[in-house]
Amino acid sequence: MTRSNDGTVAVQLRSTPARRRGKAGSGSTWLRRVPWLAPVLTLVLLVVLWEVAVRAAEIPRFLLPAPSAVWDSMIENWNVLMKHAGVTLLETMIGFVLSVVVGVALAVVMVMWPLAGAAVFPILVASQVIPKVAIAPLMVVWIGTGVTTSSLIAFVMAFFPVVVNATLGMKSVNDSSIDLLRSMRATKWQVFRFLRFPNALPYIMTGMQLAVAFAIVGAIVGEFVGSEAGLGYLLIVTQGNLRTDLLFAALVVLTALGLLLYYGVELLGKLFLRRRG
């Protein structure tokens, strides 16, 4: 041992970090393979703690229902929840589609005509500073209640991320690439078609993910102010009737709808970009 002490210690010092890296990296490997595992386990743990805390403290159902009570209410009122969720989904999709069309069109105008962009962009920023809850009552007065008002509020909340991301993507083009196309006598619109717009597609997809999340919030705001259907309307009604279990069930459905739309847009964007690539 004495004669090989230096060599043995050296071998151990070289091998120990590798073992530590292997143990420490096992968790991150699992997260890369199954990225949804950590949030699902965290959610399950929180639900279990919620159930135990409510039962142990004997909290009244109208104050804070247990997850089991929320689940029972969701099963019992499934048809009602789906009916209102369909209205909210329709309003969200109308606002989302409008935000994408108008947002990309505005971005094209601001990039192709910088003077128009300098005149319009500060107004767009100012429009985002105004609280949408303050605008919603005015839309009810001007348009009335229903799907149209909630869809327009969803559009107003959702189009700004699309405009900003699309504009950034169209402008973030190398000057050398533009000079190369111009050296080949490419027109302004050919530069846009073959360089600026393809370069902006990943940015637009990111803006669409943000837009669909904002659109569903806008639809709920519109239903709060003036509507007779939708998950936002159901939240107001259940709150007034102290049906807290049904209120939480509506929140669960709303959360699931938001996640489905967000990751659905993300998946469609990846498939579209992969196909173009």
Protein backbone atom coordinates (compact mmCIF):
# COMPACT_ATOMS: atom_id res chain seq x y z
CA MET A 1 0.00 0.00 0.00
CA THR A 2 2.80 2.37 0.84
CA ARG A 3 4.63 1.92 -2.38
CA SER A 4 1.50 2.37 -4.52
CA ASN A 5 -0.06 5.06 -2.35
CA ASP A 6 0.53 7.94 -4.80
CA GLY A 7 -0.76 5.99 -7.75
CA THR A 8 -3.79 4.71 -5.88
CA VAL A 9 -4.76 8.14 -4.62
CA ALA A 10 -4.36 9.56 -8.10
CA VAL A 11 -6.65 6.91 -9.57
CA GLN A 12 -9.28 7.53 -6.90
CA LEU A 13 -9.15 11.28 -7.44
CA ARG A 14 -9.69 10.81 -11.17
CA SER A 15 -12.50 8.31 -10.84
CA THR A 16 -14.50 9.92 -8.03
CA PRO A 17 -15.77 12.96 -10.03
CA ALA A 18 -17.00 10.65 -12.79
CA ARG A 19 -19.03 8.63 -10.31
CA ARG A 20 -20.43 11.80 -8.80
CA ARG A 21 -21.34 13.14 -12.20
CA GLY A 22 -23.12 9.89 -13.01
CA LYS A 23 -25.19 10.01 -9.83
CA ALA A 24 -25.94 13.70 -10.15
CA GLY A 25 -26.79 13.40 -13.84
CA SER A 26 -29.28 10.57 -13.41
CA GLY A 27 -32.01 12.98 -12.28
CA SER A 28 -31.41 15.39 -15.15
CA THR A 29 -31.43 12.45 -17.58
CA TRP A 30 -34.87 11.45 -16.39
CA LEU A 31 -36.07 15.04 -16.75
CA ARG A 32 -34.83 15.15 -20.33
CA ARG A 33 -36.51 11.85 -21.20
CA VAL A 34 -39.79 12.53 -19.38
CA PRO A 35 -40.07 16.34 -18.96
CA TRP A 36 -43.65 16.17 -17.71
CA LEU A 37 -42.82 13.81 -14.84
CA ALA A 38 -41.61 16.48 -12.37
CA PRO A 39 -44.63 18.83 -12.70
CA VAL A 40 -47.07 15.89 -12.57
CA LEU A 41 -45.51 14.50 -9.40
CA THR A 42 -45.47 17.97 -7.85
CA LEU A 43 -49.14 18.44 -8.71
CA VAL A 44 -50.06 15.06 -7.25
CA LEU A 45 -48.20 15.91 -4.05
CA LEU A 46 -49.99 19.26 -3.73
CA VAL A 47 -53.39 17.63 -4.31
CA VAL A 48 -52.69 15.00 -1.63
CA LEU A 49 -51.58 17.68 0.84
CA TRP A 50 -54.68 19.72 -0.01
CA GLU A 51 -56.97 16.74 0.62
CA VAL A 52 -55.29 15.87 3.92
CA ALA A 53 -55.28 19.48 5.15
CA VAL A 54 -58.97 20.04 4.36
CA ARG A 55 -60.03 16.83 6.07
CA ALA A 56 -57.79 17.33 9.09
CA ALA A 57 -58.88 20.94 9.65
CA GLU A 58 -62.52 20.13 8.80
CA ILE A 59 -62.79 23.17 6.57
CA PRO A 60 -66.38 23.78 5.37
CA ARG A 61 -67.02 22.80 1.78
CA PHE A 62 -68.23 26.26 0.76
CA LEU A 63 -64.91 27.77 1.91
CA LEU A 64 -62.45 25.26 0.49
CA PRO A 65 -63.65 21.94 -0.94
CA ALA A 66 -61.38 18.93 -0.93
CA PRO A 67 -60.04 17.71 -4.29
CA SER A 68 -62.31 14.67 -4.00
CA ALA A 69 -65.34 16.99 -3.72
CA VAL A 70 -64.13 18.98 -6.74
CA TRP A 71 -63.78 15.74 -8.70
CA ASP A 72 -67.29 14.61 -7.74
CA SER A 73 -68.70 17.99 -8.77
CA MET A 74 -66.84 17.81 -12.09
CA ILE A 75 -68.30 14.37 -12.87
CA GLU A 76 -71.78 15.42 -11.78
CA ASN A 77 -71.77 18.66 -13.81
CA TRP A 78 -69.70 17.44 -16.76
CA ASN A 79 -72.26 18.38 -19.42
CA VAL A 80 -72.64 21.88 -18.00
CA LEU A 81 -68.87 22.38 -17.85
CA MET A 82 -68.39 21.18 -21.44
CA LYS A 83 -71.18 23.45 -22.68
CA HIS A 84 -69.58 26.53 -21.16
CA ALA A 85 -66.07 25.39 -22.13
CA GLY A 86 -67.21 25.19 -25.76
CA VAL A 87 -68.30 28.83 -25.68
CA THR A 88 -65.00 29.93 -24.13
CA LEU A 89 -63.06 27.88 -26.68
CA LEU A 90 -64.96 29.50 -29.57
CA GLU A 91 -64.31 33.00 -28.24
CA THR A 92 -60.65 32.21 -27.64
CA MET A 93 -60.08 30.80 -31.12
CA ILE A 94 -61.81 33.74 -32.82
CA GLY A 95 -59.68 36.21 -30.87
CA PHE A 96 -56.54 34.13 -31.45
CA VAL A 97 -57.00 33.83 -35.22
CA LEU A 98 -57.73 37.55 -35.51
CA SER A 99 -54.64 38.35 -33.44
CA VAL A 100 -52.41 36.27 -35.72
CA VAL A 101 -53.81 37.72 -38.95
CA VAL A 102 -53.83 41.35 -37.79
CA GLY A 103 -50.57 41.02 -35.84
CA VAL A 104 -48.56 39.60 -38.74
CA ALA A 105 -50.08 42.13 -41.16
CA LEU A 106 -49.15 45.03 -38.86
CA ALA A 107 -45.63 43.66 -38.49
CA VAL A 108 -45.25 43.50 -42.27
CA VAL A 109 -46.41 47.10 -42.61
CA MET A 110 -44.04 48.33 -39.89
CA VAL A 111 -41.05 46.50 -41.35
CA MET A 112 -41.67 47.33 -45.00
CA TRP A 113 -42.54 50.97 -44.29
CA PRO A 114 -40.43 52.16 -41.33
CA LEU A 115 -42.20 55.53 -41.22
CA ALA A 116 -45.52 53.77 -40.66
CA GLY A 117 -43.89 51.62 -38.00
CA ALA A 118 -42.56 54.68 -36.19
CA ALA A 119 -46.06 56.18 -36.19
CA VAL A 120 -48.00 53.02 -35.21
CA PHE A 121 -45.78 51.18 -32.72
CA PRO A 122 -46.01 53.75 -29.85
CA ILE A 123 -49.81 53.62 -30.17
CA LEU A 124 -49.71 49.82 -29.93
CA VAL A 125 -47.58 50.03 -26.79
CA ALA A 126 -49.93 52.59 -25.26
CA SER A 127 -52.90 50.32 -25.99
CA GLN A 128 -51.29 47.59 -23.90
CA VAL A 129 -50.88 49.90 -20.91
CA ILE A 130 -54.64 50.46 -20.67
CA PRO A 131 -56.24 47.78 -18.46
CA LYS A 132 -58.49 45.53 -20.53
CA VAL A 133 -60.97 45.32 -17.65
CA ALA A 134 -61.56 49.05 -18.18
CA ILE A 135 -62.14 48.58 -21.92
CA ALA A 136 -64.52 45.64 -21.54
CA PRO A 137 -67.51 47.67 -20.20
CA LEU A 138 -67.15 50.10 -23.12
CA MET A 139 -67.28 47.21 -25.59
CA VAL A 140 -70.42 45.96 -23.89
CA VAL A 141 -72.00 49.40 -24.35
CA TRP A 142 -70.88 49.67 -27.98
CA ILE A 143 -71.41 46.09 -29.16
CA GLY A 144 -73.51 44.36 -26.54
CA THR A 145 -72.99 41.12 -24.67
CA GLY A 146 -72.17 37.74 -26.10
CA VAL A 147 -69.51 35.95 -28.12
CA THR A 148 -68.58 39.00 -30.22
CA THR A 149 -67.56 41.15 -27.26
CA SER A 150 -65.55 38.40 -25.55
CA SER A 151 -63.84 37.52 -28.85
CA LEU A 152 -62.82 41.15 -29.44
CA ILE A 153 -61.43 41.46 -25.92
CA ALA A 154 -59.48 38.24 -26.51
CA PHE A 155 -58.14 39.74 -29.74
CA VAL A 156 -57.12 43.02 -28.05
CA MET A 157 -55.18 41.10 -25.40
CA ALA A 158 -53.57 38.61 -27.78
CA PHE A 159 -52.38 40.51 -30.85
CA PHE A 160 -49.51 42.47 -29.26
CA PRO A 161 -47.16 39.47 -28.71
CA VAL A 162 -47.67 38.47 -32.33
CA VAL A 163 -46.83 41.98 -33.58
CA VAL A 164 -43.71 42.28 -31.44
CA ASN A 165 -42.34 38.82 -32.22
CA ALA A 166 -43.10 39.02 -35.94
CA THR A 167 -41.47 42.45 -36.19
CA LEU A 168 -38.40 41.27 -34.30
CA GLY A 169 -38.06 38.20 -36.52
CA MET A 170 -38.33 40.21 -39.74
CA LYS A 171 -35.77 42.74 -38.55
CA SER A 172 -33.26 40.23 -37.17
CA VAL A 173 -31.76 39.44 -40.55
CA ASN A 174 -28.06 39.70 -41.32
CA ASP A 175 -27.19 42.75 -43.37
CA SER A 176 -24.83 40.62 -45.42
CA SER A 177 -27.71 38.38 -46.49
CA ILE A 178 -29.74 41.39 -47.56
CA ASP A 179 -26.76 42.81 -49.46
CA LEU A 180 -26.29 39.47 -51.19
CA LEU A 181 -29.87 39.39 -52.43
CA ARG A 182 -29.71 43.00 -53.53
CA SER A 183 -26.50 42.31 -55.42
CA MET A 184 -28.56 39.79 -57.41
CA ARG A 185 -31.07 42.58 -58.14
CA ALA A 186 -33.73 41.25 -55.77
CA THR A 187 -36.61 43.62 -55.18
CA LYS A 188 -37.79 44.78 -51.77
CA TRP A 189 -40.65 42.28 -51.80
CA GLN A 190 -38.36 39.45 -52.93
CA VAL A 191 -36.11 40.17 -49.95
CA PHE A 192 -39.18 40.01 -47.74
CA ARG A 193 -40.49 36.81 -49.32
CA PHE A 194 -37.27 34.82 -49.42
CA LEU A 195 -35.41 36.21 -46.41
CA ARG A 196 -37.33 38.30 -43.91
CA PHE A 197 -40.54 36.28 -43.64
CA PRO A 198 -38.89 32.81 -43.45
CA ASN A 199 -36.51 34.16 -40.82
CA ALA A 200 -39.49 35.45 -38.80
CA LEU A 201 -41.43 32.16 -38.73
CA PRO A 202 -39.90 30.83 -35.45
CA TYR A 203 -40.55 34.22 -33.85
CA ILE A 204 -44.15 34.22 -35.09
CA MET A 205 -44.69 30.74 -33.64
CA THR A 206 -43.45 31.94 -30.26
CA GLY A 207 -45.76 34.93 -30.47
CA MET A 208 -48.67 32.62 -31.30
CA GLN A 209 -48.02 30.56 -28.17
CA LEU A 210 -48.17 33.70 -26.04
CA ALA A 211 -51.18 34.97 -27.97
CA VAL A 212 -53.31 31.88 -27.35
CA ALA A 213 -52.59 32.13 -23.61
CA PHE A 214 -53.57 35.81 -23.58
CA ALA A 215 -56.62 35.12 -25.75
CA ILE A 216 -58.17 32.73 -23.25
CA VAL A 217 -57.63 35.30 -20.49
CA GLY A 218 -59.30 37.93 -22.64
CA ALA A 219 -62.26 35.65 -23.30
CA ILE A 220 -62.72 35.13 -19.56
CA VAL A 221 -62.52 38.90 -18.94
CA GLY A 222 -65.24 39.44 -21.54
CA GLU A 223 -67.42 36.79 -19.92
CA PHE A 224 -66.94 38.43 -16.53
CA VAL A 225 -68.23 41.76 -17.81
CA GLY A 226 -71.10 40.76 -20.06
CA SER A 227 -72.00 37.25 -21.11
CA GLU A 228 -74.56 34.57 -20.47
CA ALA A 229 -72.35 31.59 -21.23
CA GLY A 230 -68.74 30.48 -20.93
CA LEU A 231 -66.47 29.41 -18.12
CA GLY A 232 -66.03 33.01 -16.93
CA TYR A 233 -69.80 33.38 -16.64
CA LEU A 234 -69.95 30.06 -14.78
CA LEU A 235 -67.29 31.28 -12.33
CA ILE A 236 -69.36 34.38 -11.53
CA VAL A 237 -72.55 32.34 -11.04
CA THR A 238 -70.96 29.69 -8.84
CA GLN A 239 -69.26 32.34 -6.72
CA GLY A 240 -72.59 34.07 -6.11
CA ASN A 241 -74.28 30.77 -5.21
CA LEU A 242 -71.39 29.63 -2.95
CA ARG A 243 -70.94 26.55 -5.15
CA THR A 244 -67.23 26.53 -4.46
CA ASP A 245 -66.83 22.91 -5.55
CA LEU A 246 -68.24 23.70 -9.00
CA LEU A 247 -66.14 26.88 -9.11
CA PHE A 248 -62.97 24.86 -8.61
CA ALA A 249 -64.17 22.33 -11.19
CA ALA A 250 -64.61 25.17 -13.71
CA LEU A 251 -61.10 26.38 -12.88
CA VAL A 252 -59.71 22.90 -13.50
CA VAL A 253 -61.43 22.73 -16.89
CA LEU A 254 -60.22 26.23 -17.74
CA THR A 255 -56.65 25.35 -16.81
CA ALA A 256 -56.77 22.15 -18.86
CA LEU A 257 -58.16 24.09 -21.83
CA GLY A 258 -55.39 26.67 -21.59
CA LEU A 259 -52.66 24.04 -21.42
CA LEU A 260 -54.19 22.13 -24.33
CA LEU A 261 -54.28 25.24 -26.51
CA TYR A 262 -50.78 26.38 -25.55
CA TYR A 263 -49.04 23.07 -26.17
CA GLY A 264 -51.24 22.40 -29.20
CA VAL A 265 -49.98 25.60 -30.84
CA GLU A 266 -46.43 24.68 -29.84
CA LEU A 267 -46.75 21.23 -31.42
CA LEU A 268 -48.24 22.61 -34.63
CA GLY A 269 -45.45 25.16 -34.82
CA LYS A 270 -42.75 22.50 -34.44
CA LEU A 271 -44.35 20.30 -37.08
CA PHE A 272 -44.69 23.22 -39.50
CA LEU A 273 -41.11 24.40 -39.02
CA ARG A 274 -39.76 20.86 -39.28
CA ARG A 275 -41.64 20.30 -42.52
CA ARG A 276 -40.32 23.55 -43.97
CA GLY A 277 -36.81 22.63 -42.87
